[in-house]
Coordinates of C-alpha atoms and ligand atoms in Angstrom, one line a residue:
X1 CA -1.9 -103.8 58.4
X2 CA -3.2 -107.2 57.8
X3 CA -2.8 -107.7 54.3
X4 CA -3.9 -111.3 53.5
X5 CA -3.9 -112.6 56.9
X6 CA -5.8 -115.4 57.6
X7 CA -9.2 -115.4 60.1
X8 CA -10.7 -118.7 60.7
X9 CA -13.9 -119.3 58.5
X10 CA -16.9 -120.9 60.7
X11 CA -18.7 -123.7 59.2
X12 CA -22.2 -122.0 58.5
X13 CA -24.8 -122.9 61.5
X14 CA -27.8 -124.7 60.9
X15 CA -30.4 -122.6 59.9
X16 CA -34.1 -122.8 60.6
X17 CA -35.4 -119.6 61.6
X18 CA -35.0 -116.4 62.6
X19 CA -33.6 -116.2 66.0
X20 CA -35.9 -114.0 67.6
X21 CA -37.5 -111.0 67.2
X22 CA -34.7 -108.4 68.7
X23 CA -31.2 -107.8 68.2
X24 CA -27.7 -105.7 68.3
X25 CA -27.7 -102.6 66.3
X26 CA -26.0 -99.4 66.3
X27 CA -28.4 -96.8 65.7
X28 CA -28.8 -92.8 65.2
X29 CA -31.5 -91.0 66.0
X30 CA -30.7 -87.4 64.3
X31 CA -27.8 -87.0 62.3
X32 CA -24.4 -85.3 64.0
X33 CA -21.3 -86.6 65.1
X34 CA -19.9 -89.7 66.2
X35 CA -21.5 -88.9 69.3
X36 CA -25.0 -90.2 67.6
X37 CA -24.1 -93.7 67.1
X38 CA -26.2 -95.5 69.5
X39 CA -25.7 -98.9 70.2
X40 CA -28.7 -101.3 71.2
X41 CA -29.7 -104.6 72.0
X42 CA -33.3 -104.2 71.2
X43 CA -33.5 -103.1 67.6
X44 CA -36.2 -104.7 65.7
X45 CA -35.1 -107.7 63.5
X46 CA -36.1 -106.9 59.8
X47 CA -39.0 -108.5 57.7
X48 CA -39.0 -109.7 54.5
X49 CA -41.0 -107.2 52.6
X50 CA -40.8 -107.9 49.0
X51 CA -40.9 -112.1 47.4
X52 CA -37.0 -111.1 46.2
X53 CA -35.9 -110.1 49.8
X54 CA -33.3 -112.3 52.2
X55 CA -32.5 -112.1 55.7
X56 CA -28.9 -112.2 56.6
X57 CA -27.0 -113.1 59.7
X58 CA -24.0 -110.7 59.1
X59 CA -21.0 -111.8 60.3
X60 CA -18.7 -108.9 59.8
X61 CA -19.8 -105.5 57.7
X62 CA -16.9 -102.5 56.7
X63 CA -16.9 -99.1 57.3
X64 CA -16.5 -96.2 54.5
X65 CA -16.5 -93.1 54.2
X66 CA -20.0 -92.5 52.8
X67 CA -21.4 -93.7 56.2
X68 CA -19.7 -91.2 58.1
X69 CA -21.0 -88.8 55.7
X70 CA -24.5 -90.2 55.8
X71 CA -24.0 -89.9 59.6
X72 CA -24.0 -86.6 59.2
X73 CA -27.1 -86.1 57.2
X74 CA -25.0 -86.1 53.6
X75 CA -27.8 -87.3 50.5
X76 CA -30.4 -87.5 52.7
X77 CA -33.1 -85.5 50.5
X78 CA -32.4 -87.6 47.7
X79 CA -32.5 -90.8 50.1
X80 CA -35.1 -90.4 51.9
X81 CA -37.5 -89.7 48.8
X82 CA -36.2 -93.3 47.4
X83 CA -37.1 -94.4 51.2
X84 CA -40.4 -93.3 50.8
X85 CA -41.1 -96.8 49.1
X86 CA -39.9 -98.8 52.5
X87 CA -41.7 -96.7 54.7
X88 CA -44.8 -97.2 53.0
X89 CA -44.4 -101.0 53.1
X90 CA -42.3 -101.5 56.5
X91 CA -44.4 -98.6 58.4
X92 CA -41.2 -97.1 59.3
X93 CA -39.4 -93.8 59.3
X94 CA -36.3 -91.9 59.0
X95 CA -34.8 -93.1 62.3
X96 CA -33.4 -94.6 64.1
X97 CA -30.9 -95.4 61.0
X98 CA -28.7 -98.0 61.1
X99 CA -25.9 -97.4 58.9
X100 CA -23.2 -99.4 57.0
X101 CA -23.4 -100.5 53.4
X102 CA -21.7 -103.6 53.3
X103 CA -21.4 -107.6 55.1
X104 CA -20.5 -110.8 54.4
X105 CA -23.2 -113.2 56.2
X106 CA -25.5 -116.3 56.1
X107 CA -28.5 -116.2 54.6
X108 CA -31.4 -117.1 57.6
X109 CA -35.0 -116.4 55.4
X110 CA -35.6 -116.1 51.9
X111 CA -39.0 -114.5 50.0
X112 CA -41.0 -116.6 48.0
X113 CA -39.5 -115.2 44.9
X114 CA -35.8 -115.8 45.4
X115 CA -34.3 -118.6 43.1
X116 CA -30.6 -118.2 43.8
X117 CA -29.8 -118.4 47.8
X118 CA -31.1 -121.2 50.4
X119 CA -31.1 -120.6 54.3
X120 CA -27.3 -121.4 54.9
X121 CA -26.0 -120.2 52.2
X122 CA -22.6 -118.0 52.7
X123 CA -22.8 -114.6 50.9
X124 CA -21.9 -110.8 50.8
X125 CA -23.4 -108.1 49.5
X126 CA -23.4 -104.3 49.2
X127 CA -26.6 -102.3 49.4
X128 CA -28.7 -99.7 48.4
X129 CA -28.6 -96.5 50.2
X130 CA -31.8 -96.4 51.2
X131 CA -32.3 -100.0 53.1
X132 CA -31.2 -100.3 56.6
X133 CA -27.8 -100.8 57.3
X134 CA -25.1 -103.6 58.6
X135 CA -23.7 -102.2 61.5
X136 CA -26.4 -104.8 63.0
X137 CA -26.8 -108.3 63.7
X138 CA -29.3 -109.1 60.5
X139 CA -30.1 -106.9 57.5
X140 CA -32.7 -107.7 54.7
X141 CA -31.3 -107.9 51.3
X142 CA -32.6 -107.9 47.6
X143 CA -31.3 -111.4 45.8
X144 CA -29.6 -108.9 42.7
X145 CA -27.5 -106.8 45.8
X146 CA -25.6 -110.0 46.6
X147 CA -23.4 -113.1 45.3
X148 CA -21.9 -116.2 46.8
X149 CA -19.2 -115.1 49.3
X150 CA -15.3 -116.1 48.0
X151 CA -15.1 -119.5 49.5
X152 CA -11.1 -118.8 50.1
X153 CA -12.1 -115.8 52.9
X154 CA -13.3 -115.6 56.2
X155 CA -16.3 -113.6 56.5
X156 CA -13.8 -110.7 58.1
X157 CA -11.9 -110.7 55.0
X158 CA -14.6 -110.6 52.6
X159 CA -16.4 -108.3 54.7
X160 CA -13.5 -106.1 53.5
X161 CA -14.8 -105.6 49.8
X162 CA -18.0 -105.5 48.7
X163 CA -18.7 -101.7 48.5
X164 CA -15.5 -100.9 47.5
X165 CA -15.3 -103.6 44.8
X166 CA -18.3 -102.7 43.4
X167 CA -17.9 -98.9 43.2
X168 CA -14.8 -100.1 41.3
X169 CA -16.5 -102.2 39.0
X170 CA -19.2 -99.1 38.2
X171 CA -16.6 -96.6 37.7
X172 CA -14.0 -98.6 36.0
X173 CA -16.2 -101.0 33.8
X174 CA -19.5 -99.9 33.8
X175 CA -19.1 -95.8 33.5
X176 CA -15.0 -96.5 32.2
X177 CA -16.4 -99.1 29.9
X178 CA -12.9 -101.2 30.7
X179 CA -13.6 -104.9 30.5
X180 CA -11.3 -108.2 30.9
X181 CA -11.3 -108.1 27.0
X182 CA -10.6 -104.4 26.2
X183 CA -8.2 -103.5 29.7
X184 CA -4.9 -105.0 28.0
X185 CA -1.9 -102.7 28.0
X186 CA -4.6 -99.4 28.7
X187 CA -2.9 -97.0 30.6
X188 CA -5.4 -96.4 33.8
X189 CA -4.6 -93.1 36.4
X190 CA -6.0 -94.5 40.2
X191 CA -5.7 -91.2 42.0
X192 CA -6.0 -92.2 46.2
X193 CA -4.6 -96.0 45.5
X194 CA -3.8 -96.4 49.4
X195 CA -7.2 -96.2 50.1
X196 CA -10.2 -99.2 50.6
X197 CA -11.3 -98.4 46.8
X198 CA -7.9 -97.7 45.3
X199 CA -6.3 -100.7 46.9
X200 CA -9.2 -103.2 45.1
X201 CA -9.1 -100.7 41.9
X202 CA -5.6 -101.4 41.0
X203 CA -5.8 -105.1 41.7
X204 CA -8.6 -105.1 39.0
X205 CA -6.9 -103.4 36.1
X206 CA -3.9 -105.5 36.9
X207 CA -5.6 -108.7 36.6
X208 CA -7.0 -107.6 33.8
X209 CA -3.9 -106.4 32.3
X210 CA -3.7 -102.5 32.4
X211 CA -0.6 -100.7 33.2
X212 CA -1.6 -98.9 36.2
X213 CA -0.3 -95.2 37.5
X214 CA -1.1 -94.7 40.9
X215 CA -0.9 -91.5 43.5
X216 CA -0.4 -92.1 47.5
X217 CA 1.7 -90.9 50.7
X218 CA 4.8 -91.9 51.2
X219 CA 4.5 -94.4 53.8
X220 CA 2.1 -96.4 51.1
X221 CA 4.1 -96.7 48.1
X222 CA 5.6 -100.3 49.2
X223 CA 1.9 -101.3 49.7
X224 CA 0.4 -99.9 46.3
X225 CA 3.7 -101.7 44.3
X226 CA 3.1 -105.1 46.6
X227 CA -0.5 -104.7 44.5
X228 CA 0.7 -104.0 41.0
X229 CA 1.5 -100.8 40.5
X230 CA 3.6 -100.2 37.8
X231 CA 3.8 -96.2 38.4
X232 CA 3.6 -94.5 41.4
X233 CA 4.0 -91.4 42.6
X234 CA 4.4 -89.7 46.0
X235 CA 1.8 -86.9 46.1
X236 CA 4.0 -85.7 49.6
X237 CA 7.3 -85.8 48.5
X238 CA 7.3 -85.5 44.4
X239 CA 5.3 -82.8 42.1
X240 CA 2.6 -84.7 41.2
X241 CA 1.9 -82.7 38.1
X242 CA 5.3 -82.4 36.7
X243 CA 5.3 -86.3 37.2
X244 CA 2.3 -86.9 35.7
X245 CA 1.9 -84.3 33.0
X246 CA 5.2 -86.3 32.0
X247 CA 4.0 -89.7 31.7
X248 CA 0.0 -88.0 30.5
X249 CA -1.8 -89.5 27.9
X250 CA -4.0 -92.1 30.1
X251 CA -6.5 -93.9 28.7
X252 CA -8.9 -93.9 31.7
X253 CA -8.1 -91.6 34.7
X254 CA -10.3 -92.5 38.2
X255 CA -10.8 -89.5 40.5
X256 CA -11.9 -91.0 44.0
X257 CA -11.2 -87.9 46.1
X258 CA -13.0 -84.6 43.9
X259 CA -11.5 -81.6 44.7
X260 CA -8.3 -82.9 45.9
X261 CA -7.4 -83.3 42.2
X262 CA -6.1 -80.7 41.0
X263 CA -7.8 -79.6 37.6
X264 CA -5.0 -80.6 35.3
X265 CA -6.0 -84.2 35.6
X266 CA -8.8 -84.1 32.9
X267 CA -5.6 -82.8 30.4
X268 CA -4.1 -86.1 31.1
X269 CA -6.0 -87.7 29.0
X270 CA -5.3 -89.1 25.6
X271 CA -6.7 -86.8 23.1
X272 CA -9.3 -88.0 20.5
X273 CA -8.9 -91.7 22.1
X274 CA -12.1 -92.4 23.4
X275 CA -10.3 -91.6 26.8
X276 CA -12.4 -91.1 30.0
X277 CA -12.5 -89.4 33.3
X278 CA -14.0 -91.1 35.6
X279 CA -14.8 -88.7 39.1
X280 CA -16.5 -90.5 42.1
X281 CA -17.5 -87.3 43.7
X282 CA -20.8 -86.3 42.3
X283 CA -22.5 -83.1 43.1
X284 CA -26.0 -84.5 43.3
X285 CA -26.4 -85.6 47.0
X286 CA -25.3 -82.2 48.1
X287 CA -26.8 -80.3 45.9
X288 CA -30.3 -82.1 46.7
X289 CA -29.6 -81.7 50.2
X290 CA -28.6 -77.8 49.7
X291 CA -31.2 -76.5 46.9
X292 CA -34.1 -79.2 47.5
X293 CA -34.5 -82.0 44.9
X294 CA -35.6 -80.1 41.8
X295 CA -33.1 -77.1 42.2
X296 CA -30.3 -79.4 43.4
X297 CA -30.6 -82.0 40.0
X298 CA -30.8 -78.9 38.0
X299 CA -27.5 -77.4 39.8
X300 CA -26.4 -81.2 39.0
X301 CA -27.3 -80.8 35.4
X302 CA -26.0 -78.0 34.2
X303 CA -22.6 -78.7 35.9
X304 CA -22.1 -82.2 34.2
X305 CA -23.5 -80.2 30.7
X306 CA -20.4 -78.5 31.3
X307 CA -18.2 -81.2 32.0
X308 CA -19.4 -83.0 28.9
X309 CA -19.3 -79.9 26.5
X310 CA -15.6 -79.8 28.1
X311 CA -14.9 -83.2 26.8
X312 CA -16.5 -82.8 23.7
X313 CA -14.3 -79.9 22.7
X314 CA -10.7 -81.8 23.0
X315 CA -12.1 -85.5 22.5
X316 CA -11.9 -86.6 26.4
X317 CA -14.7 -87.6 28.1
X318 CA -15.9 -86.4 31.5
X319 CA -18.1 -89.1 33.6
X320 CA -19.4 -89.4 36.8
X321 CA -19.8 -92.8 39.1
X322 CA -22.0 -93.5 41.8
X323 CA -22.3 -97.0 43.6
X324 CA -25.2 -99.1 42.7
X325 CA -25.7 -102.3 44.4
X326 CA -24.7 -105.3 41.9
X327 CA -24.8 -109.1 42.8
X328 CA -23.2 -110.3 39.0
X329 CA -19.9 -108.1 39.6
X330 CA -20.2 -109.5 43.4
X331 CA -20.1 -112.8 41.6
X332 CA -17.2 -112.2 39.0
X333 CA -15.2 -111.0 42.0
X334 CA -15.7 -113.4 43.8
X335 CA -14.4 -115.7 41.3
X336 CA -11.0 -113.4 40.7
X337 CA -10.9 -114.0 45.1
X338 CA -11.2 -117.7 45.0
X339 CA -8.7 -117.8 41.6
X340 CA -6.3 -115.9 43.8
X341 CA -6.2 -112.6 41.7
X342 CA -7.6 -110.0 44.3
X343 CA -6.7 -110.3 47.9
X344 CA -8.7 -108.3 50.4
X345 CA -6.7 -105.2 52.2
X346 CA -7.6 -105.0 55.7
X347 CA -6.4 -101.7 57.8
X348 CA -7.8 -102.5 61.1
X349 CA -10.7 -104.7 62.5
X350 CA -12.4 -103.4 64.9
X351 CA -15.2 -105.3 67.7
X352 CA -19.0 -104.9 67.7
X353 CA -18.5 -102.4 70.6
X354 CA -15.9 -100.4 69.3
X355 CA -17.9 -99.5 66.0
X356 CA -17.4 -95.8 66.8
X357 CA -13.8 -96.1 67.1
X358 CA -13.8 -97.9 63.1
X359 CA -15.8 -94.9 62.7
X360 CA -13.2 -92.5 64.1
X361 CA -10.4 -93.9 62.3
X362 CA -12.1 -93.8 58.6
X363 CA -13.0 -90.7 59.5
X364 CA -9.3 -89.7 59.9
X365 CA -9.6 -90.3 55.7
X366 CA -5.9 -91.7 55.8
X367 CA -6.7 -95.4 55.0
X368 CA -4.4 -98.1 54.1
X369 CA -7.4 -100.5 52.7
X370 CA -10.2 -101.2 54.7
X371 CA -11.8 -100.9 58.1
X372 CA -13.6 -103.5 58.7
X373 CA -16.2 -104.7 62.5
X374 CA -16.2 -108.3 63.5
X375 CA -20.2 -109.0 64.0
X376 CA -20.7 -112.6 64.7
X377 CA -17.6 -113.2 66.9
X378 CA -17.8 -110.1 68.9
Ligands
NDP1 N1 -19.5 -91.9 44.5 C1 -19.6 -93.0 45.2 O1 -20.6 -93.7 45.2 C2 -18.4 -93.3 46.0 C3 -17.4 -92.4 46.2 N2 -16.3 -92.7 47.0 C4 -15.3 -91.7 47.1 O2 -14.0 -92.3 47.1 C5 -13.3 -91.8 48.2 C6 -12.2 -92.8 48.6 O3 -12.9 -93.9 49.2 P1 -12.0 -94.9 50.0 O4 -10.8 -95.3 49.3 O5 -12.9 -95.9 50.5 O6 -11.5 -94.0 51.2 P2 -10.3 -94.2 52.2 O7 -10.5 -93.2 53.4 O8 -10.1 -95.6 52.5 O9 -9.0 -93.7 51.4 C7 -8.8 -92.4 51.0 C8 -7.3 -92.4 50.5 O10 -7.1 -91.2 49.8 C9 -5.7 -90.9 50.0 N3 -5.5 -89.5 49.6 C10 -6.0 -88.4 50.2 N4 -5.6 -87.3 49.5 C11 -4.9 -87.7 48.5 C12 -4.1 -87.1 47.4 N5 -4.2 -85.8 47.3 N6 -3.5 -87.9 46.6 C13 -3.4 -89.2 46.7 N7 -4.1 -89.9 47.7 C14 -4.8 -89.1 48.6 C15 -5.5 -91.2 51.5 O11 -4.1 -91.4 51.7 P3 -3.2 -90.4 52.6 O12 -3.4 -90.9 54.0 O13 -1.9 -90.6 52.1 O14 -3.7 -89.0 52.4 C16 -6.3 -92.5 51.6 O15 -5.4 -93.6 51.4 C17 -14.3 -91.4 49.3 O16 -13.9 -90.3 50.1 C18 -15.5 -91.0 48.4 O17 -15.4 -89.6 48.2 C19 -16.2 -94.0 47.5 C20 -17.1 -94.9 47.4 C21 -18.4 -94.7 46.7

């Protein structure tokens, strides 16, 4: 585990323009196994489509678990319908798909319209499901998907956090409605805190001063205390709900892993406190990809009506998260990076050519942080 190692950060290069017109990808062309990934040196090199659009050089991109998944067709009704936009503009189609959702790059292009970001510039970004992805050599961005990249990491290291970071920051603050201000002394459940999201998620409500209850396996409880953790518990070797009904009475509770939880979670809660429970695992992408788009947000509906009526009834509250790209948290976390607050937590980095092997291993869903592919320096 390299936990805060040091990779030497390149000097950016001197940019002028895009390099050519073809370059390194790893592709699908239907949606399966690992044994789809595809990889290429003649993938076309994106346009800038919209004025607010950038071209990046990545450097080094992550993988998670939702590109496995998307590898294997999961959300694609709903993505593909917010596709529909690109295709009409880039005259493309559904594959080949290049997946990842994450980088940390150099910007090469910029569209008329964007203000923050010159050709040079050092950033990372997460973004939107429905663009192309980063297992590639470039990747076009929108200016509000990225920041500034923390000037304290290499590009592997920062590589490590975008889409993790700002899942985070839409479950915990956005969804959670925990901010800097409000965070002190809250008492904040991280089910999964072993994991790429959990190990950034209980860095954040420690900085921001929570007290923070964590769940993980055994060989990961001296990692999640080396990040904070004031509570954890050792969902192989302890009863995680006698523990945990025992301390109850969280303020915000985040549910990373769905039905792994057991139900009792939502009664750990605070009662009539405003208290929240945050659960990344939505419904909607597989019910849209099982029922069809109508039936599937109907499904969706009714079951959060549920959820909410649930909360209603004992004072908790029952939420859901989903990512959604976000250049300003990008920038506030990079600032927490640089002020030495969060430190990226890197499993294993993997080459260029080995990107099915990264995929392999997060597939394996036993993460100690993140997984992360060297681009640039393959
Ligand atoms: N809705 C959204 O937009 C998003 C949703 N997610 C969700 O978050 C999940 C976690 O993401 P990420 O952290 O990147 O994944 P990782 O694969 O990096 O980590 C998963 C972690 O969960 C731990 N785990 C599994 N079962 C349990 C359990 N019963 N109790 C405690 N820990 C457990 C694993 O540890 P161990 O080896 O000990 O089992 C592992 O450390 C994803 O699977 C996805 O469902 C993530 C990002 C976006």
């Amino acid at each position: 585990m390299l936990l805060r190692q040091r990779f030497c950060t390149k000097s950016a290069p001197k940019v002028k323009t895009r390099m050519g017109t073809q370059m390194s990808a790893w592709q699908i062309f239907q949606y399966g196994g690992n044994e789809e990934l595809t990889q290429t040196t003649t993938a076309r090199v994106p346009n800038i489509l919209k004025p607010t659009d950038l071209l990046i050089e990545i450097h080094a991109a992550s993988v998670n678990p939702i590109d496995t998944m998307m590898r294997g067709g999961y959300g694609k009704a709903m993505i593909n319908l917010l596709r529909q936009g690109l295709w009409n503009q880039a005259g493309g189609t559904e594959f080949p798909l290049i997946l990842g959702r994450d980088f940390s790059g150099v910007v090469m292009e910029t569209g008329k319209g964007v203000t923050r970001y010159k050709p040079g510039d050092e950033v990372w970004g997460a973004i939107a499901t429905q663009r192309q992805g980063t297992h590639a050599q470039y990747c076009i961005v929108g200016q509000s998907e990225i920041s500034h990249k923390p000037k304290s990491l290499s590009h592997i290291e920062a590589a490590s956090l975008p889409y993790v970071a700002v899942t985070t920051w839409t479950a915990l603050c956005l969804v959670g409605e925990l901010t800097q201000k409000n965070a002190q002394n809250k008492r904040v459940l991280i089910h999964g805190g072993a994991g790429g999201l959990g190990t950034f998620a209980i860095q954040l409500m420690k900085t921001w001063g929570a007290e923070v209850t964590t769940t993980c396996s055994t060989d990961a409880v001296g990692l999640v205390q080396s990040l904070g953790a004031d509570v954890v518990i050792d969902y192989k070797t302890q009863d995680v709900q006698s523990e945990l009904q025992r301390i109850s009475g969280f303020d915000v509770v985040l549910d990373p892993l769905g039905g792994k939880i057991p139900s009792f979670s939502v009664d750990l809660l605070k009662g009539w406190r405003n208290s929240k429970y945050v659960s990344l695992v939505t419904p909607v992408l597989s019910s849209t990809d099982k029922f069809g788009i109508p039936l599937g947000l109907l499904t969706t509906a009714t079951n959060f009506g549920t959820n909410i009526i649930r909360g209603f009834i004992n004072g908790r509250s029952y939420r859901w998260a989903l990512f959604i790209p976000n250049g300003n948290a990008l920038g506030q976390i990079a600032k927490l990076v640089d002020n030495g607050k969060i430190e990226p937590v890197i499993d294993k980095v993997y080459t260029f050519d080995q990107v099915p092997d990264a995929f392999q291993k997060v597939e394996e869903k036993h993460g100690r942080g993140k997984t992360v592919i060297s681009i640039k320096d393959s």
